[in-house]
mmCIF file of N, CA and C in Angstrom:
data_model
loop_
_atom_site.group_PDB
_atom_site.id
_atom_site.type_symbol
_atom_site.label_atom_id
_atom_site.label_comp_id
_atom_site.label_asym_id
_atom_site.label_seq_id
_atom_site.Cartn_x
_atom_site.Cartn_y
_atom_site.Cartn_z
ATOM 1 N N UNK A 817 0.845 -1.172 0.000
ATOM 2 C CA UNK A 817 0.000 0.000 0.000
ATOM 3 C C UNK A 817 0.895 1.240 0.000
ATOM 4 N N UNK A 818 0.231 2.018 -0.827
ATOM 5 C CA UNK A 818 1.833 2.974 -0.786
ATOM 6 C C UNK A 818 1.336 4.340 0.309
ATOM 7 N N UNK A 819 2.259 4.878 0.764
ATOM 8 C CA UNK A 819 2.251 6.235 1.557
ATOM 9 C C UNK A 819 1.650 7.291 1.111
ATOM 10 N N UNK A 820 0.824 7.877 2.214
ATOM 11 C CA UNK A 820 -0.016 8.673 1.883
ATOM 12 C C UNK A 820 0.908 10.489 1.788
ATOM 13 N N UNK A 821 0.965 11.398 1.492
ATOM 14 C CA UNK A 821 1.912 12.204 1.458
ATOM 15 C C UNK A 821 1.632 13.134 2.954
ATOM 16 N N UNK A 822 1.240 12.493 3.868
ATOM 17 C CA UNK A 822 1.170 13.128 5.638
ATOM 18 C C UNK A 822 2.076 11.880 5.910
ATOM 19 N N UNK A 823 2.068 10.908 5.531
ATOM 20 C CA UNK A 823 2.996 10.032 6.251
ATOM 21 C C UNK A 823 4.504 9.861 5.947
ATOM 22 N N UNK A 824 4.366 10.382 4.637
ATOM 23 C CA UNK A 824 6.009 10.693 4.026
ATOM 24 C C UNK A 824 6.068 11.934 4.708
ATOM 25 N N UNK A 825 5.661 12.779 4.971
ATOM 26 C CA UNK A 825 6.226 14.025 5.608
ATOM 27 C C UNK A 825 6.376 13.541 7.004
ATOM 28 N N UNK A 826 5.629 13.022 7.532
ATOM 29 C CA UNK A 826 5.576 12.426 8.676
ATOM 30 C C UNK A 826 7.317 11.611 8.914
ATOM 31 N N UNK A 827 7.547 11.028 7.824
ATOM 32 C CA UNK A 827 8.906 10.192 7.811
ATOM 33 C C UNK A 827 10.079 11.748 7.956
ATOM 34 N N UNK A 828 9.786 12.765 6.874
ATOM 35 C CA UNK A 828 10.864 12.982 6.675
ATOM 36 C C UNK A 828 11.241 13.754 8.602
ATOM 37 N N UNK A 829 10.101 14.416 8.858
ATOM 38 C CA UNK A 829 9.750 14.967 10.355
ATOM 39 C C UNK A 829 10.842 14.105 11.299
ATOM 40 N N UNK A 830 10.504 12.856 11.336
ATOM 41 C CA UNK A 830 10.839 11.871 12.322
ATOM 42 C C UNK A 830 12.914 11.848 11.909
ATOM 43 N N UNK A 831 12.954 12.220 10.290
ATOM 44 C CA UNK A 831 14.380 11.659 10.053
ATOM 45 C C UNK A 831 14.854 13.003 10.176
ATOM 46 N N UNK A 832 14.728 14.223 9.889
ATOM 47 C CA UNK A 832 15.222 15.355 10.612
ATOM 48 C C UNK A 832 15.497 15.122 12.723
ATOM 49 N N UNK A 833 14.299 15.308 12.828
ATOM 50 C CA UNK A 833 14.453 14.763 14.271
ATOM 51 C C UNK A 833 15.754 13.892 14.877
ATOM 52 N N UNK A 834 15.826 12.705 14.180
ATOM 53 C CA UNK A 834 16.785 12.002 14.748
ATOM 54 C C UNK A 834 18.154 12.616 14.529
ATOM 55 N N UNK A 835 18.473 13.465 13.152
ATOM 56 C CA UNK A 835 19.657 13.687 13.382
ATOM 57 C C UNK A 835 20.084 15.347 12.979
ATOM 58 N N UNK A 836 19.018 15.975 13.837
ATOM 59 C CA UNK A 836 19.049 17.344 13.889
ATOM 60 C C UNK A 836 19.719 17.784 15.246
ATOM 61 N N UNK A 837 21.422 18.603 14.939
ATOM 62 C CA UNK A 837 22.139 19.272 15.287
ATOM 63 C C UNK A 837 23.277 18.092 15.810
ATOM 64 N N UNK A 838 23.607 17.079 15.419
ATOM 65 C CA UNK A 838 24.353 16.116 15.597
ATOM 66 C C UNK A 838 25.467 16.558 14.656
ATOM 67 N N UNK A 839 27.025 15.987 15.059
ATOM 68 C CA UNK A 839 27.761 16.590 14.181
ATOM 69 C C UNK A 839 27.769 15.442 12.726
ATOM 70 N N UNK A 840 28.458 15.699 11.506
ATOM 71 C CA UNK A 840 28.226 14.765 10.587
ATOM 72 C C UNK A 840 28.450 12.887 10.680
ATOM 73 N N UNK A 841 29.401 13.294 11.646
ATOM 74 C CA UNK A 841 29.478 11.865 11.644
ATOM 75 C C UNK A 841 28.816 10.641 12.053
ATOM 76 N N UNK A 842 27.875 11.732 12.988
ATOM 77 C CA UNK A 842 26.780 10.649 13.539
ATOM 78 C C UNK A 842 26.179 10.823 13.329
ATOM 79 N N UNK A 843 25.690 11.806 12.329
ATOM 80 C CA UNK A 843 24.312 11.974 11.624
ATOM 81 C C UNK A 843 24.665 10.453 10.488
ATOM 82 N N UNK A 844 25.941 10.505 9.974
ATOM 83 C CA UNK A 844 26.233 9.203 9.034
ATOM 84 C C UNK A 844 25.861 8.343 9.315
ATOM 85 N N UNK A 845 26.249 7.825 10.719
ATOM 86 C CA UNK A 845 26.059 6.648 11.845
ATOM 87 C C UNK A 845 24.731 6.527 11.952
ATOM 88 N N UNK A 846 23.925 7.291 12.013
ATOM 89 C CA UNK A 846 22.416 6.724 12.168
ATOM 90 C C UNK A 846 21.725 6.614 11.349
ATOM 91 N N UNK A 847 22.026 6.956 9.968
ATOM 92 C CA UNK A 847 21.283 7.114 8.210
ATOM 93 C C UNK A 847 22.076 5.882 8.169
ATOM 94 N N UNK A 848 22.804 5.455 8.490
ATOM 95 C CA UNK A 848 23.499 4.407 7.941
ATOM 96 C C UNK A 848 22.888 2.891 8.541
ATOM 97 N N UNK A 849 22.571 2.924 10.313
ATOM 98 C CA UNK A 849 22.119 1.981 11.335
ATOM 99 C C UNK A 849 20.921 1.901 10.402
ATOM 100 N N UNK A 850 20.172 3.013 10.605
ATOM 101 C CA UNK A 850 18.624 3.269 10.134
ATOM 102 C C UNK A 850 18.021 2.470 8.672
ATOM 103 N N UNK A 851 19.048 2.427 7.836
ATOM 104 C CA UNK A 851 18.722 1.782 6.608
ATOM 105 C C UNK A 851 18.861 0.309 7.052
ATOM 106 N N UNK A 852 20.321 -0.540 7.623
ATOM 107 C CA UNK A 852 20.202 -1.663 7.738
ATOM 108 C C UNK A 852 18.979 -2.092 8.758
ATOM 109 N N UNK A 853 18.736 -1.059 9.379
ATOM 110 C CA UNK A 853 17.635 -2.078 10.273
ATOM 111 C C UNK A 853 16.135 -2.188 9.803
ATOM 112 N N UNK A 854 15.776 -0.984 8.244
ATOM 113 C CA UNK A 854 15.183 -1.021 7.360
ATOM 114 C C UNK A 854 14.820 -2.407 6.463
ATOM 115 N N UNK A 855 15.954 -2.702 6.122
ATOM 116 C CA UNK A 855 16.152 -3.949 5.277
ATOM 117 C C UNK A 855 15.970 -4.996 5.793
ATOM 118 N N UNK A 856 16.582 -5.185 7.243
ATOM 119 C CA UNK A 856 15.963 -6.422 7.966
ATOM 120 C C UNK A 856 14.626 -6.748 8.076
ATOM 121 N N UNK A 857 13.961 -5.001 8.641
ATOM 122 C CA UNK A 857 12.553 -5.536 8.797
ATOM 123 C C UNK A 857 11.742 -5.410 7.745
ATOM 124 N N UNK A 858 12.235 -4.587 6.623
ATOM 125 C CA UNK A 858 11.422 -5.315 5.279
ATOM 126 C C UNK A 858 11.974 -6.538 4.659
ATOM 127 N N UNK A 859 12.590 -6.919 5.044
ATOM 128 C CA UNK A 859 13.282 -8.222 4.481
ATOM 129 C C UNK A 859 13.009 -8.403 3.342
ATOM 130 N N UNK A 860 13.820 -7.157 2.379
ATOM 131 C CA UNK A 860 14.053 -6.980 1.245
ATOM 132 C C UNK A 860 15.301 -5.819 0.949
ATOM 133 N N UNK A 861 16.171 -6.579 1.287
ATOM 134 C CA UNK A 861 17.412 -5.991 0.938
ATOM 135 C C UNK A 861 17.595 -5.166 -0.558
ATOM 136 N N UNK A 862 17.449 -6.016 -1.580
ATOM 137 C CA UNK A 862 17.451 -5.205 -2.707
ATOM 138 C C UNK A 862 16.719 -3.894 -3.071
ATOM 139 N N UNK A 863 15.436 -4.158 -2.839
ATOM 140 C CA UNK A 863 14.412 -2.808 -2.074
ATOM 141 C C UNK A 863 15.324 -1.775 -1.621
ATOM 142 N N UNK A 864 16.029 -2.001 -0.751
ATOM 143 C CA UNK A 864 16.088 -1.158 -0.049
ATOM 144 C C UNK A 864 17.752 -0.305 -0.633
ATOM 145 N N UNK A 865 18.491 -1.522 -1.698
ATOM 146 C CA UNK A 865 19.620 -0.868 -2.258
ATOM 147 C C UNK A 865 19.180 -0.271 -3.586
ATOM 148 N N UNK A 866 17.746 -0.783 -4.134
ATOM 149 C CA UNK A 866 17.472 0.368 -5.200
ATOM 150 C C UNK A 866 16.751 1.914 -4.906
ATOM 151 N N UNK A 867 16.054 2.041 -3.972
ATOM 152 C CA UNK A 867 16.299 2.967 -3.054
ATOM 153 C C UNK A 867 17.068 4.198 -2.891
ATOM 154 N N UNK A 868 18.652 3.028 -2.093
ATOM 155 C CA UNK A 868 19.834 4.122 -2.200
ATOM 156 C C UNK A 868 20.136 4.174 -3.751
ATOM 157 N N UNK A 869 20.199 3.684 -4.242
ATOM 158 C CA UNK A 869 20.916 4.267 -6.081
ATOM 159 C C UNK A 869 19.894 5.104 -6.406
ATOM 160 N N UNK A 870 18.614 5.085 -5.995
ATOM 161 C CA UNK A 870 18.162 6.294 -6.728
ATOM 162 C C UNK A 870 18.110 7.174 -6.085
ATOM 163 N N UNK A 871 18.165 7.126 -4.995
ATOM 164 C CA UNK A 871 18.576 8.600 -4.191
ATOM 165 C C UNK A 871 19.655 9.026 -4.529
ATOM 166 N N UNK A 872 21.156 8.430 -4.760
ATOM 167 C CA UNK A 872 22.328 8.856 -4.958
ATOM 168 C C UNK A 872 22.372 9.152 -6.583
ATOM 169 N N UNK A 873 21.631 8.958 -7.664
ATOM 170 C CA UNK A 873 21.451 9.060 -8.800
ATOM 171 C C UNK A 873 20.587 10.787 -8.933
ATOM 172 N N UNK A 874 19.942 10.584 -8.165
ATOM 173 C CA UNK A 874 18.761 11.910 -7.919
ATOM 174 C C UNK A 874 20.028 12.892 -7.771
ATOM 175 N N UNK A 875 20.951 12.660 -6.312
ATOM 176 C CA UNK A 875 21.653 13.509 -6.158
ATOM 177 C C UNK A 875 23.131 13.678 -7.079
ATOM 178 N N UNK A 876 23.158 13.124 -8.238
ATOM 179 C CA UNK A 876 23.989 12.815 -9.390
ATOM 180 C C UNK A 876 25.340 12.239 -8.401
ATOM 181 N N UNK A 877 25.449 11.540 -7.274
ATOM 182 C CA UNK A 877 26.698 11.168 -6.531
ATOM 183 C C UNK A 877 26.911 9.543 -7.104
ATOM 184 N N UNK A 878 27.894 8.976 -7.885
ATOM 185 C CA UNK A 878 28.133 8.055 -7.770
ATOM 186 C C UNK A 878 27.944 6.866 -6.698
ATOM 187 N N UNK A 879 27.172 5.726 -6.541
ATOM 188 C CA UNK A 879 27.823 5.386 -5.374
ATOM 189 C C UNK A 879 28.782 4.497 -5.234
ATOM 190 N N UNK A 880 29.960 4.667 -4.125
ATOM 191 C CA UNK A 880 31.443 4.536 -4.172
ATOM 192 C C UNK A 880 31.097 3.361 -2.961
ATOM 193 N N UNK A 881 31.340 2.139 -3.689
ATOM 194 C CA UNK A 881 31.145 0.963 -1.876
ATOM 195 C C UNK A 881 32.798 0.690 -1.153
ATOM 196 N N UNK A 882 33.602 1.457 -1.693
ATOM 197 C CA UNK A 882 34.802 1.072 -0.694
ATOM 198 C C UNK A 882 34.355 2.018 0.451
ATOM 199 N N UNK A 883 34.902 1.627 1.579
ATOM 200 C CA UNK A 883 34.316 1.840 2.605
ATOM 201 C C UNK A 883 35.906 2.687 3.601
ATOM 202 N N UNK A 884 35.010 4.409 4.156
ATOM 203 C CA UNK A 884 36.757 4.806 4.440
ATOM 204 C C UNK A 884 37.467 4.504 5.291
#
């Protein structure tokens, strides 16, 4: 069933929240926790990596999987 557009705002609300005034690195750390624990509980991993490519495509950023 797809999202109604109060509940996507509702998401983005909740994802500001979590990592509003945190410095970058743990804003990384929790966009990062936040997705794998995404994928578990949709238990659809691929879902959830086409997702990130089109977000990182949206934002024209390559995505780079070596890890720093």
């Amino acid at each position: 069933m797809p999202c109604t557009q109060q509940q996507l705002d509702d998401l983005l609300e909740s994802l500001i929240a979590l990592t509003h005034g945190l410095p970058p690195e743990q804003q990384n750390a929790l966009l990062a926790q936040l997705v794998l624990v995404l994928a578990a509980k949709l238990d659809d991993a691929a879902a959830v990596e086409s997702a990130i490519a089109q977000v990182a495509q949206l934002a024209g950023r390559p995505l780079d999987r070596a890890l720093p």
